[in-house]
Coordinates of C-alpha atoms in Angstrom, one line a residue:
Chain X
X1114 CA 93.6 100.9 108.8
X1115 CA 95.4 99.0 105.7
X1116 CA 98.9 98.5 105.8
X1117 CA 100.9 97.8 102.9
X1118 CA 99.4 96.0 100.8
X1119 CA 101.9 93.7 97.9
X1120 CA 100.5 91.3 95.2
X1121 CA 100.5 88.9 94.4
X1122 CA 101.8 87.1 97.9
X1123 CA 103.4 84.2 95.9
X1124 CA 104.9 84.0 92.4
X1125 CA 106.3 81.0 90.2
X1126 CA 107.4 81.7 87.1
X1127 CA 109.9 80.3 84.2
X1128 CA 113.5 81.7 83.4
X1129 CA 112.7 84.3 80.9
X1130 CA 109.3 85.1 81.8
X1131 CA 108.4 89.0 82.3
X1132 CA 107.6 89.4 86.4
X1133 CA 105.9 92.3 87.9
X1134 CA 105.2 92.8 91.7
X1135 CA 102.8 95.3 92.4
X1136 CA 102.4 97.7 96.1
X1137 CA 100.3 100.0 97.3
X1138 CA 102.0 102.0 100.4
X1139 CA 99.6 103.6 103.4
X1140 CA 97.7 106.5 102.2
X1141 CA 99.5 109.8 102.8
X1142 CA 102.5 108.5 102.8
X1143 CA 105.1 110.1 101.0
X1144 CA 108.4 107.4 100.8
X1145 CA 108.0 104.4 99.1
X1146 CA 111.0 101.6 99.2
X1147 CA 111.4 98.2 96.9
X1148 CA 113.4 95.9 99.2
X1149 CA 114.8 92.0 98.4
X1150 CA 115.8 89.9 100.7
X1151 CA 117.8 86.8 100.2
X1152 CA 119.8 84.2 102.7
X1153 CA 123.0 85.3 101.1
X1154 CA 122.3 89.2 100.9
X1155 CA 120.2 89.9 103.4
X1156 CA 117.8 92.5 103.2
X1157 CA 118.7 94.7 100.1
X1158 CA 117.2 98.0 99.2
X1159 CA 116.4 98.3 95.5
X1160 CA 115.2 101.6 94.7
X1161 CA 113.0 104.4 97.2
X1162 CA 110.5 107.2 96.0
X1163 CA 109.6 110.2 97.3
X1164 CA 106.4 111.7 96.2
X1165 CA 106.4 109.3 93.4
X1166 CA 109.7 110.7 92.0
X1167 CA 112.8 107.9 92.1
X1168 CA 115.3 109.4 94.5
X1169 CA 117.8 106.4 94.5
X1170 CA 117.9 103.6 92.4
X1171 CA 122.0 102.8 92.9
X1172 CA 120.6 99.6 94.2
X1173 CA 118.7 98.0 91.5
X1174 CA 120.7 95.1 90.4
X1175 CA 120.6 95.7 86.4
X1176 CA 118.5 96.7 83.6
X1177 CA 116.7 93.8 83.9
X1178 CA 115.1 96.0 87.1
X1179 CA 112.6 98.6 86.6
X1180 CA 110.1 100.2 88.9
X1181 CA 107.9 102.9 88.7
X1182 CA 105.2 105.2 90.7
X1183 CA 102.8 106.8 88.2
X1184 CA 100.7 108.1 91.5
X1185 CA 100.8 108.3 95.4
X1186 CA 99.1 104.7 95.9
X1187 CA 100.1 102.8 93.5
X1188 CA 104.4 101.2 92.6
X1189 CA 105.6 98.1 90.4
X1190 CA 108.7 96.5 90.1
X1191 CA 109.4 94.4 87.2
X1192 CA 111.8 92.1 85.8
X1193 CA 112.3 91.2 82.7
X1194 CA 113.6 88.7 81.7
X1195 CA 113.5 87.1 85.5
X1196 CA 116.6 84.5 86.3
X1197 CA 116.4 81.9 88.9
X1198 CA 118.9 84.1 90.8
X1199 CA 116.2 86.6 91.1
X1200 CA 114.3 84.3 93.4
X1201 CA 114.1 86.0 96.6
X1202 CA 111.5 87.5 98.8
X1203 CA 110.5 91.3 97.7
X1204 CA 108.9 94.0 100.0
X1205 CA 107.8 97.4 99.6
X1206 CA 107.7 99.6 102.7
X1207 CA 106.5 103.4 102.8
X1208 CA 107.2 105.7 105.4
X1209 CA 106.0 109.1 106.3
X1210 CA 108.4 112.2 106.5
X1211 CA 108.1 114.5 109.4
X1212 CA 110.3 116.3 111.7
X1213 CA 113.0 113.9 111.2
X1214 CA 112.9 113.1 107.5
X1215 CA 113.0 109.8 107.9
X1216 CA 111.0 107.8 110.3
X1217 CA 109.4 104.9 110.9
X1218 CA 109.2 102.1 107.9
X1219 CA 106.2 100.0 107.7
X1220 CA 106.8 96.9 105.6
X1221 CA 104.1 95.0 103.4
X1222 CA 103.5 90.9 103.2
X1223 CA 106.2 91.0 100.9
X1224 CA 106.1 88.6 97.5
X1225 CA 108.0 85.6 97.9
X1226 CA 109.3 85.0 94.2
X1227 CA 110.7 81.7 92.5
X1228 CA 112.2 81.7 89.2
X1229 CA 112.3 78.0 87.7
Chain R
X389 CA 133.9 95.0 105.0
X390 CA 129.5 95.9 104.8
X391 CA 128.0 99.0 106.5
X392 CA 126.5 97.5 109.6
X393 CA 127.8 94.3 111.2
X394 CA 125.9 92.0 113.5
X395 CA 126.8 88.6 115.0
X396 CA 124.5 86.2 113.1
X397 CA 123.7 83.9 116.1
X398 CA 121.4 81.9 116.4
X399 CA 121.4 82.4 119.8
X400 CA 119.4 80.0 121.7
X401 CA 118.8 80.8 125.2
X402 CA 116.1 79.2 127.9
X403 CA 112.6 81.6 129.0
X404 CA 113.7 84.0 131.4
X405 CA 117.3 84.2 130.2
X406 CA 118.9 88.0 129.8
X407 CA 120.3 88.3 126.2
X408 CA 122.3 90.5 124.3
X409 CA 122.5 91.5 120.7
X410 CA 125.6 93.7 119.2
X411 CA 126.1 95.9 116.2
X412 CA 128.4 98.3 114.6
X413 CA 128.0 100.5 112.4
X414 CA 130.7 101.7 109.7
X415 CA 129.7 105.5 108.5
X416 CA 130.3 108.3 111.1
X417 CA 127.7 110.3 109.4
X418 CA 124.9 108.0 110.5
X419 CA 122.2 109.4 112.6
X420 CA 119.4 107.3 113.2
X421 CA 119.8 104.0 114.8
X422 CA 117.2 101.5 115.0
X423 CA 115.9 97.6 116.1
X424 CA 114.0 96.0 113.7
X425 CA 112.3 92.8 114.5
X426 CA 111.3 90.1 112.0
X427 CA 109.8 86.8 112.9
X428 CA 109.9 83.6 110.5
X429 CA 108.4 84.5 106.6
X430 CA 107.4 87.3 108.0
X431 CA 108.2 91.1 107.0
X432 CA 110.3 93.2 109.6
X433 CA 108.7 95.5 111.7
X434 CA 110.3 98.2 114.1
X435 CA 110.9 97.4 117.6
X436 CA 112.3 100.6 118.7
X437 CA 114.4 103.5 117.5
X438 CA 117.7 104.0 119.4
X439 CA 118.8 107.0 121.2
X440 CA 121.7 108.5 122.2
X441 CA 121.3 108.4 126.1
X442 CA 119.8 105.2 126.0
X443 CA 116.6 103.7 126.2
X444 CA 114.2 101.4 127.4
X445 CA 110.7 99.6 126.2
X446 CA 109.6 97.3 129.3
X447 CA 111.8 94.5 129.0
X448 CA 114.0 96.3 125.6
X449 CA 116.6 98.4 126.4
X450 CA 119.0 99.8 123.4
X451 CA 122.1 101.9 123.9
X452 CA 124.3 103.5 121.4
X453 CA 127.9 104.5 121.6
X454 CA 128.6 106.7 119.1
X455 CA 132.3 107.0 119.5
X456 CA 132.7 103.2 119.0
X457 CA 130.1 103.4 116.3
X458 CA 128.2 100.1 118.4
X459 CA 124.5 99.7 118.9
X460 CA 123.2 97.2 121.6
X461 CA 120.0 95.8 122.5
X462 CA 119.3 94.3 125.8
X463 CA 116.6 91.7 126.0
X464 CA 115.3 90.5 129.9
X465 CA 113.1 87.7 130.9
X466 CA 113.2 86.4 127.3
X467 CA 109.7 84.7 126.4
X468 CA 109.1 81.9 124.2
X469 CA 107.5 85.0 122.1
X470 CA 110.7 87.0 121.8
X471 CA 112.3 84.2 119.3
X472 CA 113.1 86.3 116.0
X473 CA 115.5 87.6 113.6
X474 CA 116.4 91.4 115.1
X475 CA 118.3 93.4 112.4
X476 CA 119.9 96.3 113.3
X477 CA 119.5 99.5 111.4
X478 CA 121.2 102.9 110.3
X479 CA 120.4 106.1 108.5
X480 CA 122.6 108.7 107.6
X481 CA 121.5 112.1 106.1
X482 CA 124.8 111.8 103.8
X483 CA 123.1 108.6 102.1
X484 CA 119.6 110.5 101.3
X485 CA 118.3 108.8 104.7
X486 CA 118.1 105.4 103.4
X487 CA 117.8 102.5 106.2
X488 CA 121.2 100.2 106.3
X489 CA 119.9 96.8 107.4
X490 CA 122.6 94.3 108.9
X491 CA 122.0 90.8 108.4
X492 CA 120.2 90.0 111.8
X493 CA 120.3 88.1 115.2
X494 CA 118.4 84.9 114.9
X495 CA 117.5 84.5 118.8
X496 CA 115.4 81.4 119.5
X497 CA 114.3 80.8 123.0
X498 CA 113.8 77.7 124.8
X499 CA 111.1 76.9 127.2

């Protein structure tokens, strides 16, 4: 069975430059989460779905951040304009809801981002 | 002061050392407590959820004290294997569910 699958794996771009990081979350699941981690921060979360609807977004960093689910398999996250101080590794996760509404995570490859 | 706390390490401990990992949480409301493993350029995957009596996976054992608002995680008879990052993690119903990660326990273990 496919886990979560993120591309691309590995992404250089300039300051400036339009980024987007693409996921697609196990099938049937219903939560989808865009994570960054950094050595400073940690692991962050960004923004979660739920059946494709934006539930939280309280930690996407500005408006240069903007993510979207237009169906059940598919999420991007995209920066634009990207700053070097957006360089940092990005995951998606997805999780299935059940009796207790929020289990277990599972985490893609992640996209290991470096803004020049 | 951030919403769950661990002691960054790195620990570095020999094979077949007993090790322990510590971690408090800040919001009363949580209610799901978990270990979450993460090896080098790698992404984090779960270890084991935490319950409230206690409990153990082979050589894992997690406990949670909820009046002290403190996870632990017990690792026995490290292996060369076991060397990670291990980041504890809360969710609270009051924060739509949303998994708090601490920063992590860098173990490394030594032959």
């Amino acid at each position: 069975d496919a886990g979560v699958i993120q591309s691309p794996r590995h992404e250089v771009t300039e300051m400036g430059q339009e980024v987007t990081l693409r996921c697609k979350p196990i099938s049937g699941h219903d939560y989808l989460f865009w994570y960054r981690q950094t050595m400073m921060r940690g692991l962050e979360l960004l923004i979660y779905f739920n059946n494709n609807v934006p539930i939280d977004d309280s930690g996407m960093p500005e408006d240069r951040f903007s993510a979207k689910m237009p169906n059940a398999s598919f999420s991007t996250l995209k920066i634009q304009p990207s700053e070097p101080r957006d360089s940092a590794v990005y995951f998606c996760a997805s999780s299935l809801s059940g009796q207790r509404t929020y289990n277990e995570q599972f985490f893609g490859p992640g996209t290991r981002l470096t803004v020049l | 002061r951030k919403e769950v706390e661990q002691d960054p390490g790195p620990f570095n401990v020999p094979e077949g050392a007993t090790v322990a990992f510590n971690c408090t949480y800040s919001n009363s409301a949580s209610q799901s407590f978990f270990w979450y493993r993460q090896d080098c350029r790698k992404e984090p995957k779960l270890l084991m959820s935490v319950y409230s009596s206690g409990n153990e996976d082979g050589r894992f054992t997690a406990q949670l004290n909820r009046a002290s608002q403190y996870i632990s995680l017990l690792i026995r008879d490290s292996k060369l294997s076991d060397s990670a990052t291990y980041l504890c993690v809360v969710s609270s119903y009051n924060q739509g569910g949303k998994l708090i990660f601490g920063q992590g326990t860098e173990l490394s273990v030594k032959p």
